[in-house]
CSV table of N, CA and C in Angstrom, one decimal:
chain,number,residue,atom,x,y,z
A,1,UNK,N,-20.5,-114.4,39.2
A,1,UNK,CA,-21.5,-113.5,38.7
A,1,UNK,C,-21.0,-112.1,38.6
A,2,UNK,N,-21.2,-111.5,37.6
A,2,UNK,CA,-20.5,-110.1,37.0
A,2,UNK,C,-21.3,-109.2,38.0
A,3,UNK,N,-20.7,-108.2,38.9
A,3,UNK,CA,-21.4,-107.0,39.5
A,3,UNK,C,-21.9,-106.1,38.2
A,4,UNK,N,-23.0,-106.0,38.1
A,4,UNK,CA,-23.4,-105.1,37.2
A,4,UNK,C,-24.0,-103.6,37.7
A,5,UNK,N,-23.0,-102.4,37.3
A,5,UNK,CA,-23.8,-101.3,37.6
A,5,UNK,C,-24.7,-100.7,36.6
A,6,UNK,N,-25.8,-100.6,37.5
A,6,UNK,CA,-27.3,-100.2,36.7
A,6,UNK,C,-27.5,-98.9,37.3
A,7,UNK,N,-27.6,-97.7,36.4
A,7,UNK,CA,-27.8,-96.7,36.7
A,7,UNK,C,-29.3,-96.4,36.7
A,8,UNK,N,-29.4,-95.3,37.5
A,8,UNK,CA,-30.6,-95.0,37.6
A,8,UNK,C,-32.2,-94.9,37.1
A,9,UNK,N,-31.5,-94.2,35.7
A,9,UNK,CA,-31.9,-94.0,34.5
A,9,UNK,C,-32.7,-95.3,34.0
A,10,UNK,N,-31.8,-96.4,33.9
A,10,UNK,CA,-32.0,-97.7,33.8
A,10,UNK,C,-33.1,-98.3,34.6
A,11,UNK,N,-32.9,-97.7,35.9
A,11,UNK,CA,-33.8,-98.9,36.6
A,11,UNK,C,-35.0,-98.3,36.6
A,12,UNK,N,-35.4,-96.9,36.0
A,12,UNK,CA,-36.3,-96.6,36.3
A,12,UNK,C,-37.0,-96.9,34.9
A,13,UNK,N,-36.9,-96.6,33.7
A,13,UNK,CA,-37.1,-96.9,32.2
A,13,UNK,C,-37.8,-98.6,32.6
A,14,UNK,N,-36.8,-99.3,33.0
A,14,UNK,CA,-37.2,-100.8,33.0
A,14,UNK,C,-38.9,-100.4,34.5
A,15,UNK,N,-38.9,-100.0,35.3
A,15,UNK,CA,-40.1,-99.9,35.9
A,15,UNK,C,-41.1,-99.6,34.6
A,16,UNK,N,-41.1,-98.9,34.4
A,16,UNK,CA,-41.9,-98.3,32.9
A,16,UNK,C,-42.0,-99.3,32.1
A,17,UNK,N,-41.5,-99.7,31.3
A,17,UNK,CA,-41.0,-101.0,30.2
A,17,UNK,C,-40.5,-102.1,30.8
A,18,UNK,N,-40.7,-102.8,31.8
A,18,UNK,CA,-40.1,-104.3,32.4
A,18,UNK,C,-39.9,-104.9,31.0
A,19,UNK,N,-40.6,-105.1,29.9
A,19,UNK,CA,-40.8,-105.9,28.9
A,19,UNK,C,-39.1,-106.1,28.5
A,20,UNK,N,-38.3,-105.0,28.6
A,20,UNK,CA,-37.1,-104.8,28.2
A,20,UNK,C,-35.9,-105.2,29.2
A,21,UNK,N,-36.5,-105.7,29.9
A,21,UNK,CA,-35.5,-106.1,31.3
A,21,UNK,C,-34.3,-107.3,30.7
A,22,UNK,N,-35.2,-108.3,30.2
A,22,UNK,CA,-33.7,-109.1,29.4
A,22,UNK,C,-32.6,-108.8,28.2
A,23,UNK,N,-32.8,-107.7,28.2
A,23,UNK,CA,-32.0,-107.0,27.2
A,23,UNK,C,-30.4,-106.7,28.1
A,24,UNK,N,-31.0,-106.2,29.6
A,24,UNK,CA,-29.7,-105.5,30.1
A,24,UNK,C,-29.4,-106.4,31.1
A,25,UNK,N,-28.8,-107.8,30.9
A,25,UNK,CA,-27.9,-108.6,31.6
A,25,UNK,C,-26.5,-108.4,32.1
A,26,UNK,N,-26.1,-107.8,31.1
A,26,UNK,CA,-24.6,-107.9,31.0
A,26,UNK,C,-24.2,-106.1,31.2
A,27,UNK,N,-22.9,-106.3,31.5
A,27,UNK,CA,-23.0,-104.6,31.7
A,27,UNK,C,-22.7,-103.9,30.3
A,28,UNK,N,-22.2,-104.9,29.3
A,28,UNK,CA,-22.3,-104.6,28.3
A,28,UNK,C,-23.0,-103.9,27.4
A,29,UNK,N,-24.2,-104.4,27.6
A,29,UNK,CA,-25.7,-104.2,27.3
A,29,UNK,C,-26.3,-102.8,27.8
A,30,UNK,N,-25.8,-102.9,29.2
A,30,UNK,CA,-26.5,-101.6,30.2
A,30,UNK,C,-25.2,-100.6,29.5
A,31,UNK,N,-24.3,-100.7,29.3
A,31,UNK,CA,-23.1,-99.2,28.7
A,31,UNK,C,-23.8,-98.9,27.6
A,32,UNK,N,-24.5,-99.7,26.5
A,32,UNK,CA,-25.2,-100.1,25.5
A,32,UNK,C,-25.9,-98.7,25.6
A,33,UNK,N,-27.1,-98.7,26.3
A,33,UNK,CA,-28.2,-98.5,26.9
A,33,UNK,C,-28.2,-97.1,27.2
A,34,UNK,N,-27.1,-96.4,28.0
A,34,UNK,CA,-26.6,-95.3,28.4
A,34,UNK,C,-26.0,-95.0,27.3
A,35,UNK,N,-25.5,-95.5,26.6
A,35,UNK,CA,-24.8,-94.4,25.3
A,35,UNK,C,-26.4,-94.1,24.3
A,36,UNK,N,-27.2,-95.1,24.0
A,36,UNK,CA,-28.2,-94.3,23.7
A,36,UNK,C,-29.2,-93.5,23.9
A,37,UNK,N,-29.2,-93.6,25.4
A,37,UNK,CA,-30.1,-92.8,26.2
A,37,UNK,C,-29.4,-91.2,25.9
A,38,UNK,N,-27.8,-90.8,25.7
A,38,UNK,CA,-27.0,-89.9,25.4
A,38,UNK,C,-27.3,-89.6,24.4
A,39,UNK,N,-27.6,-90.4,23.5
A,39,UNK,CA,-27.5,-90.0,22.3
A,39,UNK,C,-28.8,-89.2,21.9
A,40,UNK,N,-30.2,-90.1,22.6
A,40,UNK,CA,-31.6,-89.0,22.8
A,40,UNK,C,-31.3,-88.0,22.8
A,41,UNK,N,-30.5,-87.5,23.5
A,41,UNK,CA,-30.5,-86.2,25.0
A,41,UNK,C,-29.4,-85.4,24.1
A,42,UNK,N,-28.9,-86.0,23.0
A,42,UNK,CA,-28.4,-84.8,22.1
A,42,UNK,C,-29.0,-84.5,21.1
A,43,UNK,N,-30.1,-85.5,20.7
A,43,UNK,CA,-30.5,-85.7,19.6
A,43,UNK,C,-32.2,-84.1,19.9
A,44,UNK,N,-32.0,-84.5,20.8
A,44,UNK,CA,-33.5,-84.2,21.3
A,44,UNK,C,-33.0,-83.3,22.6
A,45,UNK,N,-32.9,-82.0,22.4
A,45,UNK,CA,-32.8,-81.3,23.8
A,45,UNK,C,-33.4,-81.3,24.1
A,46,UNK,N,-34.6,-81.5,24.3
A,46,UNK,CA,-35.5,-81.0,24.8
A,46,UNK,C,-35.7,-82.0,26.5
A,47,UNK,N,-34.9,-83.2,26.1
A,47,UNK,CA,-34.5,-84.2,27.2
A,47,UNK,C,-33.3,-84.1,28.1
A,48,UNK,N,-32.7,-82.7,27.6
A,48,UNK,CA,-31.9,-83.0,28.4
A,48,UNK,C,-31.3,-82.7,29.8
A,49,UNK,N,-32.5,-82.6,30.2
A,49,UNK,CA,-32.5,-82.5,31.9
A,49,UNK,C,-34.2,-83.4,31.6
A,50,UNK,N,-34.1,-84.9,31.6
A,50,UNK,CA,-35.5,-85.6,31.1
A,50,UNK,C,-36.0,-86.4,32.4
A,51,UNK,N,-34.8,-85.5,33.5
A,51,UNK,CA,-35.2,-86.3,34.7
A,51,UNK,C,-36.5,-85.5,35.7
A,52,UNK,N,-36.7,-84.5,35.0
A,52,UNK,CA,-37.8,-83.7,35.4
A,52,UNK,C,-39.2,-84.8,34.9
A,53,UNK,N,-39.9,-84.5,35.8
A,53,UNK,CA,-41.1,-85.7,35.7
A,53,UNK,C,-42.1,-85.1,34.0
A,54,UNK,N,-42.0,-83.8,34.2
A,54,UNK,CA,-42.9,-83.4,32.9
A,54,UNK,C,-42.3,-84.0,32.0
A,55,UNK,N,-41.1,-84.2,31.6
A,55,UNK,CA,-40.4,-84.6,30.2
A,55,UNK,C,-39.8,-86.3,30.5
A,56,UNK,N,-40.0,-87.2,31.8
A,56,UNK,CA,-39.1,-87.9,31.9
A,56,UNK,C,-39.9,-88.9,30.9
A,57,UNK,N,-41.2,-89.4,31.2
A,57,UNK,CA,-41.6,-90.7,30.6
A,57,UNK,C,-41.7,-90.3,29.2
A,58,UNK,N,-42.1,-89.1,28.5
A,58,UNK,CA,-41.8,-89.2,27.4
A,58,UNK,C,-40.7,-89.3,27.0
A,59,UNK,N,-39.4,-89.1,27.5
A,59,UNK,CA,-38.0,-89.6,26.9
A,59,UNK,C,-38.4,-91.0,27.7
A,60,UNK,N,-38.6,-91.7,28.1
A,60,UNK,CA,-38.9,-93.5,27.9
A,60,UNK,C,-39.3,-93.5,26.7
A,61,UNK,N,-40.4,-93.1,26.6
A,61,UNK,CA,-40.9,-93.4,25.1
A,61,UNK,C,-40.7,-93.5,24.1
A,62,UNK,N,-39.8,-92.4,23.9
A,62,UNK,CA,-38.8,-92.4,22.5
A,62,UNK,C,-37.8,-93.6,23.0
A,63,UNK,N,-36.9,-93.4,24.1
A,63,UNK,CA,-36.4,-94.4,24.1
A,63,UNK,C,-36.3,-96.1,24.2
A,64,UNK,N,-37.4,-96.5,24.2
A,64,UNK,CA,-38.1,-97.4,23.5
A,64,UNK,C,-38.5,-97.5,22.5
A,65,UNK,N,-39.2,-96.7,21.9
A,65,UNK,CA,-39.0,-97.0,20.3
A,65,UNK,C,-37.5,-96.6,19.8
A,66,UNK,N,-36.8,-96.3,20.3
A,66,UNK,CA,-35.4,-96.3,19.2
A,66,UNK,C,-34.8,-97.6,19.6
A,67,UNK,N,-35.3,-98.0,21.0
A,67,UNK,CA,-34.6,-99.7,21.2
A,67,UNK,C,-35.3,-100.3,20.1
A,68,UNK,N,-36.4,-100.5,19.7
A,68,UNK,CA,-37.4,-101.3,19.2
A,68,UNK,C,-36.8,-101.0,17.3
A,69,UNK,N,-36.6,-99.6,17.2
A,69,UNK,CA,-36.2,-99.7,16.0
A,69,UNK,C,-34.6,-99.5,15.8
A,70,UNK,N,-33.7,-100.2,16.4
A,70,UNK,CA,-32.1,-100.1,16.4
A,70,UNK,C,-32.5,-102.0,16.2
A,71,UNK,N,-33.5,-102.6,16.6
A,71,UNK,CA,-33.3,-104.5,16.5
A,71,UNK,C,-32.7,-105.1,17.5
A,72,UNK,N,-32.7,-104.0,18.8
A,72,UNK,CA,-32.5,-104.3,19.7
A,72,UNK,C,-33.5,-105.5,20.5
A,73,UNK,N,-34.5,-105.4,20.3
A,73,UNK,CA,-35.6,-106.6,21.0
A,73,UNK,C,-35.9,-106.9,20.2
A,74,UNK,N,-35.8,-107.2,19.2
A,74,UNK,CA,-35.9,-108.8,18.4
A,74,UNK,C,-35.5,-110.1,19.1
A,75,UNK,N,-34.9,-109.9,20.1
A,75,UNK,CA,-34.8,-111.2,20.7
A,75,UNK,C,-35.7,-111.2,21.8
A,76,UNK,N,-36.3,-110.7,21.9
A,76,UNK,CA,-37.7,-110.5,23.2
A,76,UNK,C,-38.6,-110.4,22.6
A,77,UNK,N,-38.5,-110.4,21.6
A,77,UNK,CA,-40.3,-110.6,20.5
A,77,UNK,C,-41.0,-109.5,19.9
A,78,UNK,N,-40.1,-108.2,20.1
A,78,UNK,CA,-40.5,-106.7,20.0
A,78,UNK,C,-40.2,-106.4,18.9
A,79,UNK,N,-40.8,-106.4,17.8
A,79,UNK,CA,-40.5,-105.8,16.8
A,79,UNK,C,-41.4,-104.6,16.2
A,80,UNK,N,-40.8,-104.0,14.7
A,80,UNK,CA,-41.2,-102.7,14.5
A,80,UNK,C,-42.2,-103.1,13.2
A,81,UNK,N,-43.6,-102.3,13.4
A,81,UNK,CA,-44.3,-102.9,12.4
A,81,UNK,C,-43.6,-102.4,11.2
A,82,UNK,N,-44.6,-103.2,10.3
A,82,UNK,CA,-43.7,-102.9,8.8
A,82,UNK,C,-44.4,-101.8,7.6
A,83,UNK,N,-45.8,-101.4,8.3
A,83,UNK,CA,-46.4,-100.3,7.7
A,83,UNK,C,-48.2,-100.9,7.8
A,84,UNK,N,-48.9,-100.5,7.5
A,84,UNK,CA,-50.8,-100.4,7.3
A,84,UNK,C,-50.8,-101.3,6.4
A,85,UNK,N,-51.7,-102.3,6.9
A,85,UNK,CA,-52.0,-102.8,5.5
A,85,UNK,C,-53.2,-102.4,4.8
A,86,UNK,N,-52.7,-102.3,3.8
A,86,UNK,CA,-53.7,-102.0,2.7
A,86,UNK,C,-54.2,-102.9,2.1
A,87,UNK,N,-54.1,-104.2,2.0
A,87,UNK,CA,-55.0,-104.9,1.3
A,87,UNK,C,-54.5,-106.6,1.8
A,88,UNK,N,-55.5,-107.2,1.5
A,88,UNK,CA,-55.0,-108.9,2.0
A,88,UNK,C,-55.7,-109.6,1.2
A,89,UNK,N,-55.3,-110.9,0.9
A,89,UNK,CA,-56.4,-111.7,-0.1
A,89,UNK,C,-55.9,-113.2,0.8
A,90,UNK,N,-57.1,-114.1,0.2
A,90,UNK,CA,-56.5,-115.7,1.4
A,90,UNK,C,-56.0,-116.6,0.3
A,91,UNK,N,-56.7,-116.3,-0.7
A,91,UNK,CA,-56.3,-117.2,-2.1
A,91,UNK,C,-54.4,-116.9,-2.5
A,92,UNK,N,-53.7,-117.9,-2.6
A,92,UNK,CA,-52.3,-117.8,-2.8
A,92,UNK,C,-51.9,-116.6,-1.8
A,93,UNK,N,-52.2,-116.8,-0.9
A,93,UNK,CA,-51.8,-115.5,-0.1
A,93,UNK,C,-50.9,-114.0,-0.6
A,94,UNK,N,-51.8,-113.2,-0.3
A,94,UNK,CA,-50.9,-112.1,-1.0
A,94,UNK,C,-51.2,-110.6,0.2
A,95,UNK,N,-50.8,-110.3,0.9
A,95,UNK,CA,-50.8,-109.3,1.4
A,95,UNK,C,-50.0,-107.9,1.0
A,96,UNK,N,-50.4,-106.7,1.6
A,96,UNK,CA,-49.7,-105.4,1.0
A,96,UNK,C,-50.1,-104.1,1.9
A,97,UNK,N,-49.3,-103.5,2.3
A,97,UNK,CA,-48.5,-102.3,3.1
A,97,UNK,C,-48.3,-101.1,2.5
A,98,UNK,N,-49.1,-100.5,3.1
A,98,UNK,CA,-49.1,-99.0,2.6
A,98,UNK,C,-47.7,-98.6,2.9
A,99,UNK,N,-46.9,-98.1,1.9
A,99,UNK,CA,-45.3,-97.7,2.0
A,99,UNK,C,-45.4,-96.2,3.3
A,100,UNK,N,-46.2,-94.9,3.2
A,100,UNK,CA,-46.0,-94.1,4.2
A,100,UNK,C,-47.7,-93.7,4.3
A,101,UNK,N,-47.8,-93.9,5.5
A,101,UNK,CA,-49.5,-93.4,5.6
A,101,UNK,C,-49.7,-91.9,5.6
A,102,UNK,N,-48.2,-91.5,6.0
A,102,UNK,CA,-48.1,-89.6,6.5
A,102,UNK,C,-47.8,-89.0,5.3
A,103,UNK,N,-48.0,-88.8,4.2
A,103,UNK,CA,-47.1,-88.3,3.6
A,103,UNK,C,-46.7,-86.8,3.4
A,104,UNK,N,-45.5,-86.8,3.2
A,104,UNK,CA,-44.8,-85.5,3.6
A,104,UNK,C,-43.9,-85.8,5.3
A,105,UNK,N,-44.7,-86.6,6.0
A,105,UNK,CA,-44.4,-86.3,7.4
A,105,UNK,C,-43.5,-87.8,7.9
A,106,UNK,N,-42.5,-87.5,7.4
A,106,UNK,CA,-41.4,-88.9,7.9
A,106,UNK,C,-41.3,-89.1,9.4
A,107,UNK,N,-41.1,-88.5,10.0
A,107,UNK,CA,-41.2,-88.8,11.5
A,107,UNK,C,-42.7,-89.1,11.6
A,108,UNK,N,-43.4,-88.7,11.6
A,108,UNK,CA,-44.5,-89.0,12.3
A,108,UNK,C,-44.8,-90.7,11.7
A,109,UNK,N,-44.6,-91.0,10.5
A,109,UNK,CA,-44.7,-92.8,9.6
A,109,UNK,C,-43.7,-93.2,10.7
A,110,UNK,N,-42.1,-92.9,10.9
A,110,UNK,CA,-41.1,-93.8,11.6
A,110,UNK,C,-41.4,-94.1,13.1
A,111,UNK,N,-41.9,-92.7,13.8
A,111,UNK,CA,-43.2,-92.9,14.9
A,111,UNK,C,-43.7,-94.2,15.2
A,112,UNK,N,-44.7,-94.3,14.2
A,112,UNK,CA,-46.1,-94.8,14.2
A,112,UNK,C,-45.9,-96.6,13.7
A,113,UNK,N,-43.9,-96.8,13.7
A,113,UNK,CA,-43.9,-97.7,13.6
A,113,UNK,C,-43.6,-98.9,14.7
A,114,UNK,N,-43.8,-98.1,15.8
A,114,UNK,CA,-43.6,-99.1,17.1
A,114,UNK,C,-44.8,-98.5,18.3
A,115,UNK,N,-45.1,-99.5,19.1
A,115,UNK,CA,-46.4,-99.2,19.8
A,115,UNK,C,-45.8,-98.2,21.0
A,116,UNK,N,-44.4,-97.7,21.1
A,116,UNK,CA,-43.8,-96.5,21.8
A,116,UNK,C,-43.7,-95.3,21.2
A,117,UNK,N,-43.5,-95.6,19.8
A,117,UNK,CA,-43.3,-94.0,19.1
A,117,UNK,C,-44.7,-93.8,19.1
A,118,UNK,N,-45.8,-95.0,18.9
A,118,UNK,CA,-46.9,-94.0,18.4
A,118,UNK,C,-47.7,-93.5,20.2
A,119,UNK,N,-47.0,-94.0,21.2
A,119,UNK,CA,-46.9,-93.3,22.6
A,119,UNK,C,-47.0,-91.9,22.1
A,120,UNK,N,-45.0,-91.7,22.0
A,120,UNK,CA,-44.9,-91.0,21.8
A,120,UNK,C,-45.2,-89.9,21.3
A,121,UNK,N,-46.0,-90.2,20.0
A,121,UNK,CA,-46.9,-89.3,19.0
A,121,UNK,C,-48.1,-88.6,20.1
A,122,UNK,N,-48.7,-89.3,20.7
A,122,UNK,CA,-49.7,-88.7,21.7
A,122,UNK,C,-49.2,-88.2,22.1
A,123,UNK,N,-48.0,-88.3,23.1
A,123,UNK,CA,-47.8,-87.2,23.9
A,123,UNK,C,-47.3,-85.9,23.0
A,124,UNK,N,-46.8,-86.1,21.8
A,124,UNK,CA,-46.0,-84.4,21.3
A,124,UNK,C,-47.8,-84.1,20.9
A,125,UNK,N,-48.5,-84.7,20.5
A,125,UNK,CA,-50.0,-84.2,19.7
A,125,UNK,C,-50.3,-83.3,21.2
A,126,UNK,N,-50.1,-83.6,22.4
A,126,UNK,CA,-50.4,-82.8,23.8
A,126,UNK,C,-49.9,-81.4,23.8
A,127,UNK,N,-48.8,-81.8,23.7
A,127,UNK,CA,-48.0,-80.7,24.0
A,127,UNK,C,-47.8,-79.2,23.0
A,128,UNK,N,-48.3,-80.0,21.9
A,128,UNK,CA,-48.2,-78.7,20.9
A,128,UNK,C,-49.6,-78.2,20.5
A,129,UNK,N,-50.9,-79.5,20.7
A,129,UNK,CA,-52.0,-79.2,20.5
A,129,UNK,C,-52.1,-78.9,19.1
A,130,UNK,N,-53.3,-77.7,19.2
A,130,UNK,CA,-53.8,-78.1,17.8
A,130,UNK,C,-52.8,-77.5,16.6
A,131,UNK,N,-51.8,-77.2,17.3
A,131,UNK,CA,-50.8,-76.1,16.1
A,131,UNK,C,-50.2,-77.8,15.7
A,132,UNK,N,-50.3,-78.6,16.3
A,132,UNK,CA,-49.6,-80.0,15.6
A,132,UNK,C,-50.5,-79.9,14.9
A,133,UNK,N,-52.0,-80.5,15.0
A,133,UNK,CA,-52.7,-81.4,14.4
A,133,UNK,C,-53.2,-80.3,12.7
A,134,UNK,N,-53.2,-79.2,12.7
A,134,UNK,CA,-53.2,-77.9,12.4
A,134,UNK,C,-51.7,-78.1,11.2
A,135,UNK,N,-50.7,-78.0,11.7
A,135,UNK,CA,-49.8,-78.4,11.1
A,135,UNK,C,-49.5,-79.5,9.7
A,136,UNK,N,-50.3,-80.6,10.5
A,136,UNK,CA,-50.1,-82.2,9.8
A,136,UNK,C,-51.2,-81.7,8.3
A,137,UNK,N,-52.6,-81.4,9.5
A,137,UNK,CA,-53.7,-80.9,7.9
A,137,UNK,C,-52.7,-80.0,7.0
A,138,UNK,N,-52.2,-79.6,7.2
A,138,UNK,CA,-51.2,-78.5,6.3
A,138,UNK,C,-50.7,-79.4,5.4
A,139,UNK,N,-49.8,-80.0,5.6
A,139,UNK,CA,-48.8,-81.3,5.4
A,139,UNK,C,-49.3,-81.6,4.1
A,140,UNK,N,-51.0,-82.2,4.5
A,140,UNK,CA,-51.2,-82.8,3.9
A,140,UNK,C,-52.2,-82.2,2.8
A,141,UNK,N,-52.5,-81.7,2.5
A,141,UNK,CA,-53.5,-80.6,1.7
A,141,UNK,C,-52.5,-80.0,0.3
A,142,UNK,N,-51.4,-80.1,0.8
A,142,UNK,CA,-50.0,-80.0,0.1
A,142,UNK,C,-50.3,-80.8,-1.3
């Protein structure tokens, strides 16, 4: 049996998200894991001291939905929706997907495509308040 070192970071995300726990078997997986937890935390300063409790579960958050949208849990059953549907019929089956519900607002559509980003959306709609929501009407009035 391979000693696997599991950092902290790790064991704590998996408290949070257990759902993800079969992902990080191998240490492989867990190096995996920590390069893109790095990759948040350059991506996104705002995490990068995300061990502070104000900011930490929201970097879970994101970091779950970037696992969920990299196709990393497709083998645990986690997948990224494919958009709104907009219409369904039962005859010859035909279903259809609204292409971006936000328009103008690409992050907030790539968001709202896993049940973590759209977490995540809650929490930034907190933090900025109504200058977000304020914002989006803007977006969209466009």
């Amino acid at each position: 049996m391979e000693d696997l070192k599991t950092p902290k970071i790790l064991e704590e995300f998996l408290a949070v998200y257990p759902e993800f726990a079969p992902l990080y078997t191998t240490q492989e997986q867990i190096d995996r894991f920590e390069l893109l937890a790095e990759k948040i935390k350059c991506i996104y300063p705002r995490f990068k001291n995300a061990e502070k409790c104000s900011d930490r579960f929201a970097y879970f958050m994101l970091l779950a939905h970037y696992i969920v949208m990299n196709g990393e849990a497709k083998s645990i059953g986690i997948l990224p929706s494919s958009g709104i549907k907009s219409n369904s019929s039962v005859g010859d089956v035909s279903v259809g997907f609204q292409a971006t519900p936000y328009d103008k607002d690409n992050f907030s559509y790539w968001l709202a495509l896993s049940p973590y980003g759209r977490e995540y959306l809650a929490w930034l709609q907190t933090q900025v308040g109504m200058l977000y929501i304020n914002w989006l009407h803007y977006l969209h009035q466009k």
